[in-house]
PDB file of C-alpha atoms in Angstrom:
ATOM      1  CA  MET A  11      12.428   8.863 -11.554  1.00  0.00           C
ATOM      2  CA  ARG A  12      15.826   9.507 -10.002  1.00  0.00           C
ATOM      3  CA  THR A  13      17.197   5.986 -10.181  1.00  0.00           C
ATOM      4  CA  GLY A  14      15.359   4.572 -13.161  1.00  0.00           C
ATOM      5  CA  LEU A  15      15.135   7.622 -15.413  1.00  0.00           C
ATOM      6  CA  GLY A  16      18.183   9.506 -14.195  1.00  0.00           C
ATOM      7  CA  MET A  17      16.274  12.730 -13.577  1.00  0.00           C
ATOM      8  CA  PRO A  18      17.774  15.474 -11.404  1.00  0.00           C
ATOM      9  CA  ALA A  19      15.943  16.727  -8.323  1.00  0.00           C
ATOM     10  CA  ASP A  20      14.572  19.932  -9.785  1.00  0.00           C
ATOM     11  CA  GLU A  21      13.189  18.139 -12.887  1.00  0.00           C
ATOM     12  CA  ILE A  22      11.377  15.674 -10.595  1.00  0.00           C
ATOM     13  CA  GLY A  23      10.161  18.646  -8.597  1.00  0.00           C
ATOM     14  CA  LYS A  24       8.531  20.140 -11.700  1.00  0.00           C
ATOM     15  CA  VAL A  25       6.776  16.822 -12.305  1.00  0.00           C
ATOM     16  CA  PHE A  26       5.365  16.849  -8.791  1.00  0.00           C
ATOM     17  CA  ARG A  27       4.271  20.436  -9.259  1.00  0.00           C
ATOM     18  CA  GLU A  28       2.316  19.416 -12.340  1.00  0.00           C
ATOM     19  CA  TRP A  29       0.867  16.420 -10.546  1.00  0.00           C
ATOM     20  CA  ASN A  30      -0.443  18.725  -7.864  1.00  0.00           C
ATOM     21  CA  LYS A  31      -2.780  20.194 -10.568  1.00  0.00           C
ATOM     22  CA  THR A  32      -4.399  16.788 -11.063  1.00  0.00           C
ATOM     23  CA  GLU A  33      -6.400  14.358  -8.895  1.00  0.00           C
ATOM     24  CA  LEU A  34      -3.163  13.869  -6.938  1.00  0.00           C
ATOM     25  CA  GLU A  35      -3.443  17.358  -5.464  1.00  0.00           C
ATOM     26  CA  SER A  36      -2.420  17.064  -1.810  1.00  0.00           C
ATOM     27  CA  PHE A  37      -0.269  18.508   0.892  1.00  0.00           C
ATOM     28  CA  LEU A  38       2.494  15.923   0.488  1.00  0.00           C
ATOM     29  CA  ILE A  39       2.703  16.314  -3.297  1.00  0.00           C
ATOM     30  CA  GLU A  40       2.866  20.076  -2.844  1.00  0.00           C
ATOM     31  CA  ILE A  41       5.692  20.055  -0.296  1.00  0.00           C
ATOM     32  CA  THR A  42       7.616  17.384  -2.202  1.00  0.00           C
ATOM     33  CA  ALA A  43       7.806  19.740  -5.202  1.00  0.00           C
ATOM     34  CA  ASP A  44       9.048  22.517  -2.890  1.00  0.00           C
ATOM     35  CA  ILE A  45      11.682  20.257  -1.339  1.00  0.00           C
ATOM     36  CA  LEU A  46      13.020  18.863  -4.617  1.00  0.00           C
ATOM     37  CA  GLU A  47      13.462  22.356  -6.098  1.00  0.00           C
ATOM     38  CA  PHE A  48      15.071  23.831  -2.991  1.00  0.00           C
ATOM     39  CA  LYS A  49      18.711  24.811  -3.652  1.00  0.00           C
ATOM     40  CA  ASP A  50      21.557  24.232  -1.267  1.00  0.00           C
ATOM     41  CA  PRO A  51      23.526  27.425  -0.468  1.00  0.00           C
ATOM     42  CA  ALA A  52      26.662  25.372  -1.084  1.00  0.00           C
ATOM     43  CA  GLY A  53      25.461  24.437  -4.568  1.00  0.00           C
ATOM     44  CA  GLY A  54      23.177  21.849  -6.082  1.00  0.00           C
ATOM     45  CA  PHE A  55      19.925  20.813  -4.393  1.00  0.00           C
ATOM     46  CA  LEU A  56      19.537  20.408  -0.686  1.00  0.00           C
ATOM     47  CA  VAL A  57      17.717  17.025  -0.869  1.00  0.00           C
ATOM     48  CA  ASP A  58      20.833  15.515  -2.414  1.00  0.00           C
ATOM     49  CA  GLN A  59      22.830  16.464   0.713  1.00  0.00           C
ATOM     50  CA  ILE A  60      20.452  14.777   3.180  1.00  0.00           C
ATOM     51  CA  LYS A  61      21.471  11.337   4.492  1.00  0.00           C
ATOM     52  CA  ASP A  62      19.058   8.659   3.258  1.00  0.00           C
ATOM     53  CA  THR A  63      18.125   7.203   6.624  1.00  0.00           C
ATOM     54  CA  ALA A  64      14.501   7.937   7.542  1.00  0.00           C
ATOM     55  CA  GLY A  65      13.486   8.560  11.139  1.00  0.00           C
ATOM     56  CA  GLN A  66      10.136   7.711  12.642  1.00  0.00           C
ATOM     57  CA  LYS A  67       8.180   8.749  15.750  1.00  0.00           C
ATOM     58  CA  GLY A  68       6.115   5.561  15.904  1.00  0.00           C
ATOM     59  CA  THR A  69       2.778   6.475  14.278  1.00  0.00           C
ATOM     60  CA  GLY A  70       3.249   4.088  11.367  1.00  0.00           C
ATOM     61  CA  LYS A  71       4.498   1.323  13.672  1.00  0.00           C
ATOM     62  CA  TRP A  72       1.459   1.716  15.937  1.00  0.00           C
ATOM     63  CA  THR A  73      -0.821   1.534  12.948  1.00  0.00           C
ATOM     64  CA  ALA A  74       0.909  -1.572  11.585  1.00  0.00           C
ATOM     65  CA  ILE A  75       0.697  -3.303  14.963  1.00  0.00           C
ATOM     66  CA  GLU A  76      -2.983  -2.382  15.339  1.00  0.00           C
ATOM     67  CA  SER A  77      -3.766  -3.683  11.863  1.00  0.00           C
ATOM     68  CA  VAL A  78      -2.223  -7.052  12.720  1.00  0.00           C
ATOM     69  CA  GLU A  79      -4.156  -7.157  16.000  1.00  0.00           C
ATOM     70  CA  LEU A  80      -7.360  -6.504  14.067  1.00  0.00           C
ATOM     71  CA  GLY A  81      -6.469  -8.944  11.278  1.00  0.00           C
ATOM     72  CA  MET A  82      -6.731  -6.236   8.635  1.00  0.00           C
ATOM     73  CA  PRO A  83      -4.163  -6.149   5.748  1.00  0.00           C
ATOM     74  CA  VAL A  84      -3.046  -2.514   5.968  1.00  0.00           C
ATOM     75  CA  THR A  85      -0.113  -3.425   3.807  1.00  0.00           C
ATOM     76  CA  LEU A  86       0.971  -0.018   2.507  1.00  0.00           C
ATOM     77  CA  ILE A  87       1.584   1.485   5.944  1.00  0.00           C
ATOM     78  CA  GLY A  88       3.324  -1.712   7.052  1.00  0.00           C
ATOM     79  CA  GLU A  89       5.548  -1.710   3.983  1.00  0.00           C
ATOM     80  CA  SER A  90       6.275   1.993   4.490  1.00  0.00           C
ATOM     81  CA  VAL A  91       7.475   1.271   8.034  1.00  0.00           C
ATOM     82  CA  PHE A  92       9.692  -1.551   6.828  1.00  0.00           C
ATOM     83  CA  ALA A  93      11.131   0.716   4.073  1.00  0.00           C
ATOM     84  CA  ARG A  94      12.136   3.197   6.761  1.00  0.00           C
ATOM     85  CA  CYS A  95      13.724   0.374   8.754  1.00  0.00           C
ATOM     86  CA  LEU A  96      15.644  -0.707   5.675  1.00  0.00           C
ATOM     87  CA  SER A  97      16.832   2.819   5.031  1.00  0.00           C
ATOM     88  CA  ALA A  98      18.348   2.876   8.543  1.00  0.00           C
ATOM     89  CA  LEU A  99      20.704   0.044   7.585  1.00  0.00           C
ATOM     90  CA  LYS A 100      22.921   2.529   5.736  1.00  0.00           C
ATOM     91  CA  GLU A 101      26.324   0.950   6.335  1.00  0.00           C
ATOM     92  CA  GLU A 102      25.007  -2.530   5.424  1.00  0.00           C
ATOM     93  CA  ARG A 103      23.411  -1.183   2.253  1.00  0.00           C
ATOM     94  CA  VAL A 104      26.630   0.554   1.158  1.00  0.00           C
ATOM     95  CA  SER A 105      28.512  -2.742   1.628  1.00  0.00           C
ATOM     96  CA  ALA A 106      25.821  -4.795  -0.042  1.00  0.00           C
ATOM     97  CA  ALA A 107      25.795  -2.473  -3.060  1.00  0.00           C
ATOM     98  CA  GLN A 108      29.385  -3.565  -3.785  1.00  0.00           C
ATOM     99  CA  GLN A 109      28.595  -7.283  -3.519  1.00  0.00           C
ATOM    100  CA  LEU A 110      25.032  -8.008  -4.664  1.00  0.00           C
ATOM    101  CA  LYS A 111      24.266  -7.934  -8.367  1.00  0.00           C
ATOM    102  CA  GLY A 112      21.151  -6.654 -10.088  1.00  0.00           C
ATOM    103  CA  PRO A 113      19.908  -5.445 -13.479  1.00  0.00           C
ATOM    104  CA  GLU A 114      22.209  -3.080 -15.316  1.00  0.00           C
ATOM    105  CA  ASN A 115      20.137  -2.247 -18.434  1.00  0.00           C
ATOM    106  CA  PRO A 116      18.965   1.406 -18.544  1.00  0.00           C
ATOM    107  CA  PHE A 117      15.373   2.424 -19.187  1.00  0.00           C
ATOM    108  CA  SER A 118      14.704   2.462 -22.920  1.00  0.00           C
ATOM    109  CA  GLY A 119      11.072   3.491 -23.281  1.00  0.00           C
ATOM    110  CA  ASN A 120       9.303   6.824 -23.772  1.00  0.00           C
ATOM    111  CA  LYS A 121      10.183   8.983 -20.760  1.00  0.00           C
ATOM    112  CA  GLU A 122       7.124  11.212 -20.789  1.00  0.00           C
ATOM    113  CA  GLU A 123       4.729   8.343 -21.174  1.00  0.00           C
ATOM    114  CA  PHE A 124       6.402   6.480 -18.358  1.00  0.00           C
ATOM    115  CA  ILE A 125       6.202   9.503 -16.037  1.00  0.00           C
ATOM    116  CA  GLU A 126       2.450   9.567 -16.713  1.00  0.00           C
ATOM    117  CA  ALA A 127       2.320   5.846 -15.923  1.00  0.00           C
ATOM    118  CA  ILE A 128       4.062   6.591 -12.594  1.00  0.00           C
ATOM    119  CA  ARG A 129       1.425   9.242 -11.818  1.00  0.00           C
ATOM    120  CA  LYS A 130      -1.325   6.702 -12.415  1.00  0.00           C
ATOM    121  CA  ALA A 131       0.487   4.071 -10.320  1.00  0.00           C
ATOM    122  CA  LEU A 132       0.748   6.585  -7.481  1.00  0.00           C
ATOM    123  CA  TYR A 133      -2.940   7.457  -7.745  1.00  0.00           C
ATOM    124  CA  ALA A 134      -3.995   3.800  -7.693  1.00  0.00           C
ATOM    125  CA  SER A 135      -1.720   2.975  -4.779  1.00  0.00           C
ATOM    126  CA  LYS A 136      -2.994   5.968  -2.875  1.00  0.00           C
ATOM    127  CA  ILE A 137      -6.589   4.824  -3.329  1.00  0.00           C
ATOM    128  CA  VAL A 138      -5.649   1.365  -2.058  1.00  0.00           C
ATOM    129  CA  SER A 139      -3.995   2.910   1.004  1.00  0.00           C
ATOM    130  CA  TYR A 140      -7.144   4.855   1.920  1.00  0.00           C
ATOM    131  CA  ALA A 141      -9.278   1.790   1.235  1.00  0.00           C
ATOM    132  CA  GLN A 142      -7.099  -0.193   3.670  1.00  0.00           C
ATOM    133  CA  GLY A 143      -7.381   2.506   6.264  1.00  0.00           C
ATOM    134  CA  TYR A 144     -11.152   2.455   6.089  1.00  0.00           C
ATOM    135  CA  MET A 145     -11.121  -1.355   6.330  1.00  0.00           C
ATOM    136  CA  MET A 146      -9.239  -0.909   9.603  1.00  0.00           C
ATOM    137  CA  PHE A 147     -11.729   1.677  10.876  1.00  0.00           C
ATOM    138  CA  ARG A 148     -14.655  -0.635  10.123  1.00  0.00           C
ATOM    139  CA  GLU A 149     -13.072  -3.621  11.879  1.00  0.00           C
ATOM    140  CA  ALA A 150     -12.035  -1.531  14.923  1.00  0.00           C
ATOM    141  CA  ALA A 151     -15.620  -0.215  15.213  1.00  0.00           C
ATOM    142  CA  LYS A 152     -16.924  -3.750  15.080  1.00  0.00           C
ATOM    143  CA  GLU A 153     -14.450  -5.139  17.606  1.00  0.00           C
ATOM    144  CA  ARG A 154     -14.846  -2.270  20.071  1.00  0.00           C
ATOM    145  CA  ASN A 155     -18.552  -1.659  19.711  1.00  0.00           C
ATOM    146  CA  TRP A 156     -18.158   1.898  18.447  1.00  0.00           C
ATOM    147  CA  GLY A 157     -21.337   1.708  16.434  1.00  0.00           C
ATOM    148  CA  GLN A 158     -21.647   3.285  12.976  1.00  0.00           C
ATOM    149  CA  LEU A 159     -18.732   5.669  12.373  1.00  0.00           C
ATOM    150  CA  ASN A 160     -19.213   8.747  10.252  1.00  0.00           C
ATOM    151  CA  TYR A 161     -16.774   7.671   7.562  1.00  0.00           C
ATOM    152  CA  GLY A 162     -17.536  10.619   5.306  1.00  0.00           C
ATOM    153  CA  GLY A 163     -17.016  12.977   8.227  1.00  0.00           C
ATOM    154  CA  ILE A 164     -13.605  11.405   8.901  1.00  0.00           C
ATOM    155  CA  ALA A 165     -12.555  12.218   5.326  1.00  0.00           C
ATOM    156  CA  LEU A 166     -13.621  15.837   5.783  1.00  0.00           C
ATOM    157  CA  MET A 167     -11.710  16.052   9.067  1.00  0.00           C
ATOM    158  CA  TRP A 168      -8.505  15.055   7.236  1.00  0.00           C
ATOM    159  CA  ARG A 169      -9.196  17.562   4.501  1.00  0.00           C
ATOM    160  CA  GLY A 170      -9.535  20.294   7.100  1.00  0.00           C
ATOM    161  CA  GLY A 171      -5.921  20.102   8.172  1.00  0.00           C
ATOM    162  CA  CYS A 172      -3.655  17.042   8.149  1.00  0.00           C
ATOM    163  CA  ILE A 173      -0.555  15.899   6.319  1.00  0.00           C
ATOM    164  CA  ILE A 174      -2.669  13.378   4.397  1.00  0.00           C
ATOM    165  CA  ARG A 175      -5.143  15.983   3.218  1.00  0.00           C
ATOM    166  CA  SER A 176      -5.846  15.587  -0.500  1.00  0.00           C
ATOM    167  CA  ALA A 177      -8.322  16.652  -3.150  1.00  0.00           C
ATOM    168  CA  PHE A 178      -9.998  13.276  -3.530  1.00  0.00           C
ATOM    169  CA  LEU A 179     -11.026  13.135   0.164  1.00  0.00           C
ATOM    170  CA  GLY A 180     -14.208  14.787  -1.051  1.00  0.00           C
ATOM    171  CA  LYS A 181     -14.795  11.772  -3.313  1.00  0.00           C
ATOM    172  CA  ILE A 182     -14.420   9.501  -0.277  1.00  0.00           C
ATOM    173  CA  LYS A 183     -17.128  11.484   1.527  1.00  0.00           C
ATOM    174  CA  GLU A 184     -19.382  11.203  -1.507  1.00  0.00           C
ATOM    175  CA  ALA A 185     -18.829   7.433  -1.597  1.00  0.00           C
ATOM    176  CA  PHE A 186     -19.934   6.989   2.010  1.00  0.00           C
ATOM    177  CA  ASP A 187     -22.757   9.521   1.681  1.00  0.00           C
ATOM    178  CA  THR A 188     -24.072   7.420  -1.203  1.00  0.00           C
ATOM    179  CA  ASN A 189     -23.654   4.163   0.661  1.00  0.00           C
ATOM    180  CA  PRO A 190     -22.889   4.437   4.413  1.00  0.00           C
ATOM    181  CA  ASN A 191     -22.526   0.623   4.506  1.00  0.00           C
ATOM    182  CA  LEU A 192     -19.926   0.517   1.719  1.00  0.00           C
ATOM    183  CA  VAL A 193     -17.814  -2.581   2.429  1.00  0.00           C
ATOM    184  CA  ASN A 194     -14.695  -1.260   0.702  1.00  0.00           C
ATOM    185  CA  LEU A 195     -13.824   2.035  -0.954  1.00  0.00           C
ATOM    186  CA  LEU A 196     -12.564   0.117  -4.003  1.00  0.00           C
ATOM    187  CA  LEU A 197     -16.148  -0.976  -4.705  1.00  0.00           C
ATOM    188  CA  ASP A 198     -17.507   2.544  -5.064  1.00  0.00           C
ATOM    189  CA  ASP A 199     -18.330   3.440  -8.658  1.00  0.00           C
ATOM    190  CA  PHE A 200     -15.948   6.438  -8.789  1.00  0.00           C
ATOM    191  CA  PHE A 201     -13.015   4.510  -7.378  1.00  0.00           C
ATOM    192  CA  LYS A 202     -13.718   1.420  -9.490  1.00  0.00           C
ATOM    193  CA  THR A 203     -13.509   3.616 -12.581  1.00  0.00           C
ATOM    194  CA  ALA A 204     -10.280   5.213 -11.340  1.00  0.00           C
ATOM    195  CA  MET A 205      -8.701   1.880 -10.687  1.00  0.00           C
ATOM    196  CA  ASP A 206      -9.727   0.611 -14.135  1.00  0.00           C
ATOM    197  CA  ASP A 207      -8.133   3.646 -15.704  1.00  0.00           C
ATOM    198  CA  CYS A 208      -4.867   3.207 -13.815  1.00  0.00           C
ATOM    199  CA  ASN A 209      -4.601  -0.583 -13.999  1.00  0.00           C
ATOM    200  CA  GLY A 210      -2.371  -1.014 -17.050  1.00  0.00           C
ATOM    201  CA  ALA A 211      -0.027   1.832 -16.162  1.00  0.00           C
ATOM    202  CA  TRP A 212       0.294   0.597 -12.588  1.00  0.00           C
ATOM    203  CA  ARG A 213       1.360  -2.852 -13.751  1.00  0.00           C
ATOM    204  CA  GLN A 214       3.767  -1.351 -16.247  1.00  0.00           C
ATOM    205  CA  VAL A 215       5.493   0.686 -13.540  1.00  0.00           C
ATOM    206  CA  VAL A 216       5.789  -2.195 -11.063  1.00  0.00           C
ATOM    207  CA  SER A 217       7.119  -4.596 -13.693  1.00  0.00           C
ATOM    208  CA  GLN A 218       9.542  -1.965 -15.060  1.00  0.00           C
ATOM    209  CA  GLY A 219      10.793  -1.316 -11.530  1.00  0.00           C
ATOM    210  CA  CYS A 220      11.588  -5.021 -11.194  1.00  0.00           C
ATOM    211  CA  LEU A 221      13.359  -5.055 -14.570  1.00  0.00           C
ATOM    212  CA  LEU A 222      15.432  -2.001 -13.654  1.00  0.00           C
ATOM    213  CA  GLY A 223      16.172  -3.218 -10.092  1.00  0.00           C
ATOM    214  CA  VAL A 224      14.442  -0.187  -8.542  1.00  0.00           C
ATOM    215  CA  PRO A 225      12.610  -0.989  -5.289  1.00  0.00           C
ATOM    216  CA  LEU A 226       8.929   0.062  -5.323  1.00  0.00           C
ATOM    217  CA  PRO A 227       7.681  -1.292  -1.964  1.00  0.00           C
ATOM    218  CA  THR A 228       4.398   0.563  -1.701  1.00  0.00           C
ATOM    219  CA  PHE A 229       3.424   0.414  -5.396  1.00  0.00           C
ATOM    220  CA  SER A 230       4.052  -3.355  -5.476  1.00  0.00           C
ATOM    221  CA  THR A 231       2.342  -4.168  -2.185  1.00  0.00           C
ATOM    222  CA  ALA A 232      -0.658  -2.083  -3.207  1.00  0.00           C
ATOM    223  CA  LEU A 233      -0.941  -3.969  -6.491  1.00  0.00           C
ATOM    224  CA  ALA A 234      -0.551  -7.321  -4.690  1.00  0.00           C
ATOM    225  CA  PHE A 235      -3.362  -6.375  -2.320  1.00  0.00           C
ATOM    226  CA  TYR A 236      -5.571  -5.269  -5.199  1.00  0.00           C
ATOM    227  CA  ASP A 237      -5.025  -8.483  -7.106  1.00  0.00           C
ATOM    228  CA  GLY A 238      -5.529 -10.550  -3.961  1.00  0.00           C
ATOM    229  CA  TYR A 239      -8.737  -8.697  -3.023  1.00  0.00           C
ATOM    230  CA  ARG A 240     -10.300  -9.304  -6.431  1.00  0.00           C
ATOM    231  CA  GLN A 241      -9.598 -13.067  -6.386  1.00  0.00           C
ATOM    232  CA  PRO A 242     -12.516 -15.337  -5.431  1.00  0.00           C
ATOM    233  CA  ASN A 243     -10.027 -18.083  -4.544  1.00  0.00           C
ATOM    234  CA  LEU A 244      -6.573 -17.736  -2.992  1.00  0.00           C
ATOM    235  CA  PRO A 245      -3.943 -20.456  -2.214  1.00  0.00           C
ATOM    236  CA  ALA A 246      -4.729 -20.172   1.523  1.00  0.00           C
ATOM    237  CA  ASN A 247      -6.271 -23.623   1.254  1.00  0.00           C
ATOM    238  CA  LEU A 248      -2.753 -25.027   0.867  1.00  0.00           C
ATOM    239  CA  LEU A 249      -1.596 -22.906   3.778  1.00  0.00           C
ATOM    240  CA  GLN A 250      -4.420 -24.355   5.930  1.00  0.00           C
ATOM    241  CA  ALA A 251      -3.443 -27.891   4.914  1.00  0.00           C
ATOM    242  CA  GLN A 252       0.174 -27.192   5.857  1.00  0.00           C
ATOM    243  CA  ARG A 253      -0.917 -25.799   9.243  1.00  0.00           C
ATOM    244  CA  ASP A 254      -3.029 -28.851   9.855  1.00  0.00           C
ATOM    245  CA  TYR A 255      -0.175 -31.163   8.766  1.00  0.00           C
ATOM    246  CA  PHE A 256       2.453 -29.684  11.074  1.00  0.00           C
ATOM    247  CA  GLY A 257       0.306 -28.435  13.932  1.00  0.00           C
ATOM    248  CA  ALA A 258      -3.108 -30.122  13.715  1.00  0.00           C
ATOM    249  CA  HIS A 259      -4.722 -26.673  13.467  1.00  0.00           C
ATOM    250  CA  THR A 260      -7.675 -28.043  11.518  1.00  0.00           C
ATOM    251  CA  TYR A 261      -9.309 -26.656   8.382  1.00  0.00           C
ATOM    252  CA  GLU A 262     -12.837 -25.873   7.156  1.00  0.00           C
ATOM    253  CA  ARG A 263     -14.196 -27.994   4.298  1.00  0.00           C
ATOM    254  CA  LEU A 264     -16.022 -26.345   1.437  1.00  0.00           C
ATOM    255  CA  ASP A 265     -18.727 -29.018   1.569  1.00  0.00           C
ATOM    256  CA  ALA A 266     -19.249 -28.578   5.346  1.00  0.00           C
ATOM    257  CA  PRO A 267     -19.259 -24.808   6.121  1.00  0.00           C
ATOM    258  CA  GLY A 268     -18.537 -24.004   9.759  1.00  0.00           C
ATOM    259  CA  LYS A 269     -17.078 -27.454  10.497  1.00  0.00           C
ATOM    260  CA  PHE A 270     -13.384 -27.628  11.287  1.00  0.00           C
ATOM    261  CA  VAL A 271     -11.653 -30.982  10.908  1.00  0.00           C
ATOM    262  CA  HIS A 272      -8.188 -32.495  11.225  1.00  0.00           C
ATOM    263  CA  THR A 273      -6.641 -35.039   8.852  1.00  0.00           C
ATOM    264  CA  ASN A 274      -4.023 -37.569   9.819  1.00  0.00           C
ATOM    265  CA  TRP A 275      -1.879 -36.759   6.741  1.00  0.00           C
ATOM    266  CA  THR A 276       0.876 -39.342   7.305  1.00  0.00           C
ATOM    267  CA  GLY A 277      -1.032 -42.116   8.997  1.00  0.00           C
ATOM    268  CA  ARG A 278       1.272 -41.715  11.996  1.00  0.00           C
ATOM    269  CA  GLY A 279       0.139 -38.373  13.511  1.00  0.00           C
ATOM    270  CA  GLY A 280      -3.059 -39.453  15.226  1.00  0.00           C
ATOM    271  CA  ASN A 281      -6.398 -37.707  15.216  1.00  0.00           C
ATOM    272  CA  VAL A 282      -6.013 -35.175  18.047  1.00  0.00           C
ATOM    273  CA  ALA A 283      -6.461 -31.615  16.828  1.00  0.00           C
ATOM    274  CA  SER A 284      -5.162 -28.353  18.215  1.00  0.00           C
ATOM    275  CA  THR A 285      -7.359 -26.846  20.930  1.00  0.00           C
ATOM    276  CA  THR A 286      -7.127 -23.303  19.627  1.00  0.00           C
ATOM    277  CA  TYR A 287      -8.095 -21.912  16.254  1.00  0.00           C
ATOM    278  CA  SER A 288      -8.232 -18.381  14.937  1.00  0.00           C
ATOM    279  CA  THR A 289      -9.608 -17.340  11.567  1.00  0.00           C
TER     280      THR A 289
END
């Protein structure tokens, strides 16, 4: 909204305040409105006087590391950590801004309609983030023999007092109350309907961000995950062939499930396969 639509801080704050009356109601939306409307005693808005280099205590980094260890694609938290790392490169960014070219055309659509599209994109991305978190919980429980976690109870715990508390945590509880063995939050009827409703707007925002040269790291990675998750076939078959070509890591044939084989792709590499394999 600031970079693409040229909106001042207080106008964006009013948008967040309205969003907090919708399904986006949450602690972070609420405080963001307060921050954006807070005036600097020296004039203007305080947020505009804060250096754009984000700090971090390590919680996001620990989560990203744990997700990789578990083999779970918790992409939004990972991308959020990397965005903070990029923000810390302030001097490099200032220099790069003078040298690297990007789009220069201003936004030309309907402003109010696009703001509503941003709201839907945020909602969809937020749902994906929670879905990824629960995927990580499920895999951790499996790997560490924790048994059946009370996933609905976890949602209520967050709602009771946490920076990620939000109105739709109750819907998460309902989803797991209805089906304690729910494989993924995205497959619950309520969240499937929500994602269907947001789909077009979400894609519009991500594509418009690209056209305007505005980075949207979490919106775009959430959409990429969503599209990847709903694909019955991904190009990982080519990746497996490449791994077998350069490292003899073997691959599993579709016509022989559970059997891993190596191909001598060049006729010169021999038939010895790698001794380790991890799926």
